[in-house]
Short mmCIF file of C-alpha atoms in Angstrom, two decimals:
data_model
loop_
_atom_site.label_atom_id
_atom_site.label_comp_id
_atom_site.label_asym_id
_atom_site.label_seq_id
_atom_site.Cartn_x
_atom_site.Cartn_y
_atom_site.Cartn_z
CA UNK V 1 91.41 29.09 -45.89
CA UNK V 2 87.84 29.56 -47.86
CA UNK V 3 86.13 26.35 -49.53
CA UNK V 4 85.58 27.51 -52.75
CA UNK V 5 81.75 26.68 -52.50
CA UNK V 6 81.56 29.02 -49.85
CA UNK V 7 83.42 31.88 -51.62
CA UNK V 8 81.03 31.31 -54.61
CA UNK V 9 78.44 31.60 -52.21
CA UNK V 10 79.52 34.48 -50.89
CA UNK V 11 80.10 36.56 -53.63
CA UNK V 12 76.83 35.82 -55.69
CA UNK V 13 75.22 36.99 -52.10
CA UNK V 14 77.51 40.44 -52.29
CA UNK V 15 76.43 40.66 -56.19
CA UNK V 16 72.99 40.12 -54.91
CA UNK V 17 73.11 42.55 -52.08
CA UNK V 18 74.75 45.16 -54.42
CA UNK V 19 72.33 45.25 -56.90
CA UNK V 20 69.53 45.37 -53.94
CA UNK V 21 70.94 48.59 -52.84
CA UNK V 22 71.73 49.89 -56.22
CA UNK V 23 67.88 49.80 -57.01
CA UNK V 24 66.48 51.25 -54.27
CA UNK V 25 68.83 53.92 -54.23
CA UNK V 26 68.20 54.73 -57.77
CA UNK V 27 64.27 54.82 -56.44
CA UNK V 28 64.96 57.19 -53.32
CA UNK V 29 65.16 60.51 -54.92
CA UNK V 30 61.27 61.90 -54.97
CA UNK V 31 61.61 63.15 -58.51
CA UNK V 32 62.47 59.91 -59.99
CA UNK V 33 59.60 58.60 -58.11
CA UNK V 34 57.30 60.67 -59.26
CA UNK V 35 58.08 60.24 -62.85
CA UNK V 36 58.09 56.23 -61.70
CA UNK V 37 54.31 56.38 -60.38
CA UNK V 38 53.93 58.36 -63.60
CA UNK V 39 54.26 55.56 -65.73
CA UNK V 40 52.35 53.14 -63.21
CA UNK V 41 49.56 54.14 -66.19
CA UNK V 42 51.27 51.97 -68.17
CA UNK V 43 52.09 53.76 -70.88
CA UNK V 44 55.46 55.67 -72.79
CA UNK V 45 56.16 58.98 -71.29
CA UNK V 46 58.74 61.25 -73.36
CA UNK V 47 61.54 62.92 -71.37
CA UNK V 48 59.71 66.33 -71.28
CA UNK V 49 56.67 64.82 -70.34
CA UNK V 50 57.71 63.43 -66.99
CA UNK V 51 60.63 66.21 -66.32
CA UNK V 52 57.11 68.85 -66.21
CA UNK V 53 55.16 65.73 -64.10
CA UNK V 54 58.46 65.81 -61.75
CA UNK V 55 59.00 69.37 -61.99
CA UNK V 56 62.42 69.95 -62.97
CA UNK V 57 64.76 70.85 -65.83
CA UNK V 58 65.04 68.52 -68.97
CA UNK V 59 68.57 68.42 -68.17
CA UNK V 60 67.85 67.41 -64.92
CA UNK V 61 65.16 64.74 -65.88
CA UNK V 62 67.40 63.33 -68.33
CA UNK V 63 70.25 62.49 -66.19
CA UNK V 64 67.47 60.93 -63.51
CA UNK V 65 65.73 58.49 -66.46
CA UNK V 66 69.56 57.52 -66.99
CA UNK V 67 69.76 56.31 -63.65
CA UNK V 68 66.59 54.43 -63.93
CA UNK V 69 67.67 53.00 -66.91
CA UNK V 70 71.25 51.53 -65.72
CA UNK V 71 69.53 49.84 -63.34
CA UNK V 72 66.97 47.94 -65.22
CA UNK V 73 63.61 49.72 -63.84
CA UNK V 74 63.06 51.48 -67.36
CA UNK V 75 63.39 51.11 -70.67
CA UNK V 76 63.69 53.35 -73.69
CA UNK V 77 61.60 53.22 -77.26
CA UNK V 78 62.74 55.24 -79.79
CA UNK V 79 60.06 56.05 -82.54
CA UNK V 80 60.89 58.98 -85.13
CA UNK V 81 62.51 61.58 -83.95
CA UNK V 82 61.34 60.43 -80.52
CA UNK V 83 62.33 58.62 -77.33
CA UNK V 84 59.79 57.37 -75.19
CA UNK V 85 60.26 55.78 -71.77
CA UNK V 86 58.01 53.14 -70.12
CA UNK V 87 58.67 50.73 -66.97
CA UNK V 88 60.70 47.66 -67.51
CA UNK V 89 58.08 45.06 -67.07
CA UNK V 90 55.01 44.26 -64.70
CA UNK V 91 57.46 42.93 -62.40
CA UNK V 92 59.13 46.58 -61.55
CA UNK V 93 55.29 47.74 -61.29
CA UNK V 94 54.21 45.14 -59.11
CA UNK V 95 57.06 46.32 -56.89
CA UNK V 96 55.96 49.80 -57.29
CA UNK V 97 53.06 49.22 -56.02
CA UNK V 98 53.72 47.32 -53.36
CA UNK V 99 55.73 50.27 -52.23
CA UNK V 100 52.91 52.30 -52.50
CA UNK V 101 51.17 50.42 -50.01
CA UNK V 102 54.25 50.59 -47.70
CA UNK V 103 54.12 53.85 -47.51
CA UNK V 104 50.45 54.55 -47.09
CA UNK V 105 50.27 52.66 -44.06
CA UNK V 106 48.44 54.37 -41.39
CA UNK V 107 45.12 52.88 -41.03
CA UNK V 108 42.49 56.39 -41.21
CA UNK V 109 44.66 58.39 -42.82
CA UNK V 110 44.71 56.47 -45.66
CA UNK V 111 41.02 57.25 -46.59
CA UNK V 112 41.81 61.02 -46.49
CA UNK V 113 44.88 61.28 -48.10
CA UNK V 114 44.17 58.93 -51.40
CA UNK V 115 42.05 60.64 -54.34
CA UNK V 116 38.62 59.49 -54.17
CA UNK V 117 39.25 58.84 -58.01
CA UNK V 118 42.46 56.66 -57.56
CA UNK V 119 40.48 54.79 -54.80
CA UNK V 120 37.51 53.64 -57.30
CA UNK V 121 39.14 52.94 -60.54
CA UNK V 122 42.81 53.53 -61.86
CA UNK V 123 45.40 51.47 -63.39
CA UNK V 124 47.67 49.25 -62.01
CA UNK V 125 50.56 49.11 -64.95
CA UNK V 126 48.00 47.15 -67.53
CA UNK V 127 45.40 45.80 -65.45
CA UNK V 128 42.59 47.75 -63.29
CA UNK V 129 43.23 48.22 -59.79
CA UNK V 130 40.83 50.06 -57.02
CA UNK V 131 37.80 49.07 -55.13
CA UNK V 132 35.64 48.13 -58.19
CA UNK V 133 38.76 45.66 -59.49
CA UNK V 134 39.09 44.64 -55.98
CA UNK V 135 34.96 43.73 -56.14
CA UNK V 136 35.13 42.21 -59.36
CA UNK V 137 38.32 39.92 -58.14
CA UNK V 138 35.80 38.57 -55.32
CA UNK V 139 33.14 37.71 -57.54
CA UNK V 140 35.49 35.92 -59.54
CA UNK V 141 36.99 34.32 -56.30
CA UNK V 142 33.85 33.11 -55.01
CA UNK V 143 31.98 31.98 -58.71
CA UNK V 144 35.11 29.83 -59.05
CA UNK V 145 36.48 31.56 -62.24
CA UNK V 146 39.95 31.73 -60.12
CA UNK V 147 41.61 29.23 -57.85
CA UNK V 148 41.44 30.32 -54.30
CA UNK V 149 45.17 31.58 -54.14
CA UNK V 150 44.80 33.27 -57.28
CA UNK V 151 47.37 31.80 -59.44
CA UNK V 152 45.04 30.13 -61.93
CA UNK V 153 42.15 30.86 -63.76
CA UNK V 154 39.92 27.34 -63.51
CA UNK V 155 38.25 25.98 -66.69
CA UNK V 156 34.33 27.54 -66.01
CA UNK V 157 36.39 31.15 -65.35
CA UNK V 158 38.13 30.61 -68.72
CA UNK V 159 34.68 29.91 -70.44
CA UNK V 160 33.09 32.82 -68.64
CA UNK V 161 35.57 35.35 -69.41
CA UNK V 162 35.84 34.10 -72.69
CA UNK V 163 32.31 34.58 -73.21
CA UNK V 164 33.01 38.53 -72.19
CA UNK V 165 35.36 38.76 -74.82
CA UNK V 166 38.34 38.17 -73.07
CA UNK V 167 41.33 36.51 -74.76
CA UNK V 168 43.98 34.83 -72.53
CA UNK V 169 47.62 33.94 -73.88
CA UNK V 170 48.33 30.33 -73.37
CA UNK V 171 51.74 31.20 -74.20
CA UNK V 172 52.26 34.14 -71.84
CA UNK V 173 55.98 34.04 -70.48
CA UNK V 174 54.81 36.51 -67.83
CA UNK V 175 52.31 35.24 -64.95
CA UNK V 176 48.89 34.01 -66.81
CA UNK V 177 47.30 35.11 -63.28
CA UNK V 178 47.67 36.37 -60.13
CA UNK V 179 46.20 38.01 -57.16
CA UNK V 180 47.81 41.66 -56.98
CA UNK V 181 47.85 43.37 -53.75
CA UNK V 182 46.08 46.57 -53.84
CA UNK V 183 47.74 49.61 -52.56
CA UNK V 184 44.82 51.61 -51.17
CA UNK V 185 42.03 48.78 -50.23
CA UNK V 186 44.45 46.14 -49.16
CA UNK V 187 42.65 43.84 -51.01
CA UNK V 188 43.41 41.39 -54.44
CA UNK V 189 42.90 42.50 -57.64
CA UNK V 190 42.83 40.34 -60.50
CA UNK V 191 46.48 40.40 -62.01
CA UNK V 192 48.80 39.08 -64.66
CA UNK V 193 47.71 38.10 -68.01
CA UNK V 194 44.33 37.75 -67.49
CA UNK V 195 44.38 41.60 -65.49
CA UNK V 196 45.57 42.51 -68.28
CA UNK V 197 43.98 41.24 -70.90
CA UNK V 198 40.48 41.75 -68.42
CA UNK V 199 41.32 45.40 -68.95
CA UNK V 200 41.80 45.52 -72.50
CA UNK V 201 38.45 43.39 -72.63
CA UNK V 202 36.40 46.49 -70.99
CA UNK V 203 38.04 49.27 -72.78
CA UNK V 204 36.66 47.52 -76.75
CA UNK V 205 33.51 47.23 -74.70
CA UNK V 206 33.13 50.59 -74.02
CA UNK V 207 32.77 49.84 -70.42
CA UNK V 208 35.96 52.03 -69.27
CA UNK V 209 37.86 55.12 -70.89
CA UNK V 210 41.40 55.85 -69.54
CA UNK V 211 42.25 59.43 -68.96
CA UNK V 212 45.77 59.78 -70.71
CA UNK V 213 48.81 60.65 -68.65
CA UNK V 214 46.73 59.42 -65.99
CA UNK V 215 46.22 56.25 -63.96
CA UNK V 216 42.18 57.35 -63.00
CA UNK V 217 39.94 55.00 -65.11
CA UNK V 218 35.91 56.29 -65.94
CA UNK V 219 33.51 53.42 -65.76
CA UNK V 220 30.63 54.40 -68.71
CA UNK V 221 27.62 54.46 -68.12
CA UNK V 222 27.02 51.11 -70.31
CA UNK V 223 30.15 49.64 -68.36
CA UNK V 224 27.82 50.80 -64.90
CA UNK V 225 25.25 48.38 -65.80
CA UNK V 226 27.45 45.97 -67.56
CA UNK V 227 29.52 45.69 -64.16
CA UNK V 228 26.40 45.15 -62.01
CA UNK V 229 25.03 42.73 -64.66
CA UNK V 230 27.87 40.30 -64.87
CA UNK V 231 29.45 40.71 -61.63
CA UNK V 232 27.37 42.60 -59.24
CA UNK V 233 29.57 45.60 -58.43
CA UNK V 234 28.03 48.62 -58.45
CA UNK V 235 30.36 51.49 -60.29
#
């Protein structure tokens, strides 16, 4: 005889354990996970778009984004005559990209393998990642503009970055900051709502330009000595 407690217990564990398998099975086939590093840019990708990033049929692609979709990692926008596809939430790309630094384990090889571009400046869903966001986090770590776990930014960092033209949401429902592990420096960059919004900040400055379709972000030549200026990294 079960206690019922138990039973309960037991089968929100199997749901649990179900639904664990269910997603990373529907993340194991390499064609849905290129067109899921695809949209690590952070933007909508159409159907056609990442069946010619994966490489296959539309046919093929379409039956793949269904998968992704049933089990929560995507969604779908439909605008016009169009359907556009984007990840689920920062949540699925934090675990993306946690994954990504999984499976680039291997201590030298890493330097060799990962695009000199990627490793400077790219995008980590909506906020920068790479060794210059890694540089800025730092400076923001040791300046005090972030608690030393990274799950707050303090009251000077919140003047300082307001200053730079940054506007946080006090009424974020999603993190309002938090230290993101970075894939290729295995290092923290600056994530959350304040990543993000940090981001959007440099890109109405002129200080970045994303490449579309692409996670690889340009630092300008006014965003060069803006960088230096304000938090001594040198782009």
């Amino acid at each position: 005889m079960s206690l019922p407690g138990l039973q309960h217990s037991h089968e929100s564990g199997t749901a649990l354990e179900e639904a664990l398998a269910g997603i990373a099975s529907a993340m194991s086939d390499p064609s849905r996970a290129r067109m899921l590093c695809a949209l690590m840019d952070g933007r909508a990708w159409t159907a056609t778009e990442l069946s010619s990033v994966a490489d296959i049929s539309a046919s093929t692609a379409s039956a793949h984004l269904n998968r992704l979709l049933s089990h929560g990692l995507l969604v779908c926008v439909s605008q016009g005559r169009h359907r556009y596809y984007r990840l689920a939430g920062s949540d699925v790309a934090g675990l993306l990209e946690n994954m990504m630094g999984v499976s680039m384990r291997g201590g030298r090889a890493l330097a060799t393998r990962t695009p000199v571009e990627l490793r400077r400046a790219r995008t980590c869903y909506d906020h920068l990642a790479g060794e210059i966001a890694v540089d800025i986090y730092e400076f923001m770590q040791r300046e005090g503009w972030v608690t030393d776990e990274g799950s707050a930014v303090t009251e000077p960092g919140k003047r300082k970055l307001e200053a730079l033209g940054v506007t946080l949401d006090p009424r974020t429902r999603r993190k309002p900051c938090c230290a993101c592990l970075d894939w290729s420096e295995r290092r923290f960059h600056l994530g959350g709502d304040a990543g993000a919004s940090l981001l959007i900040a440099f890109e109405h400055k002129g200080w970045l330009r994303r490449t579309p379709g692409y996670r690889e972000v340009t630092v300008t030549d006014e965003g060069k000595s803006a960088l230096f200026r304000v938090f001594g990294v040198g782009a």
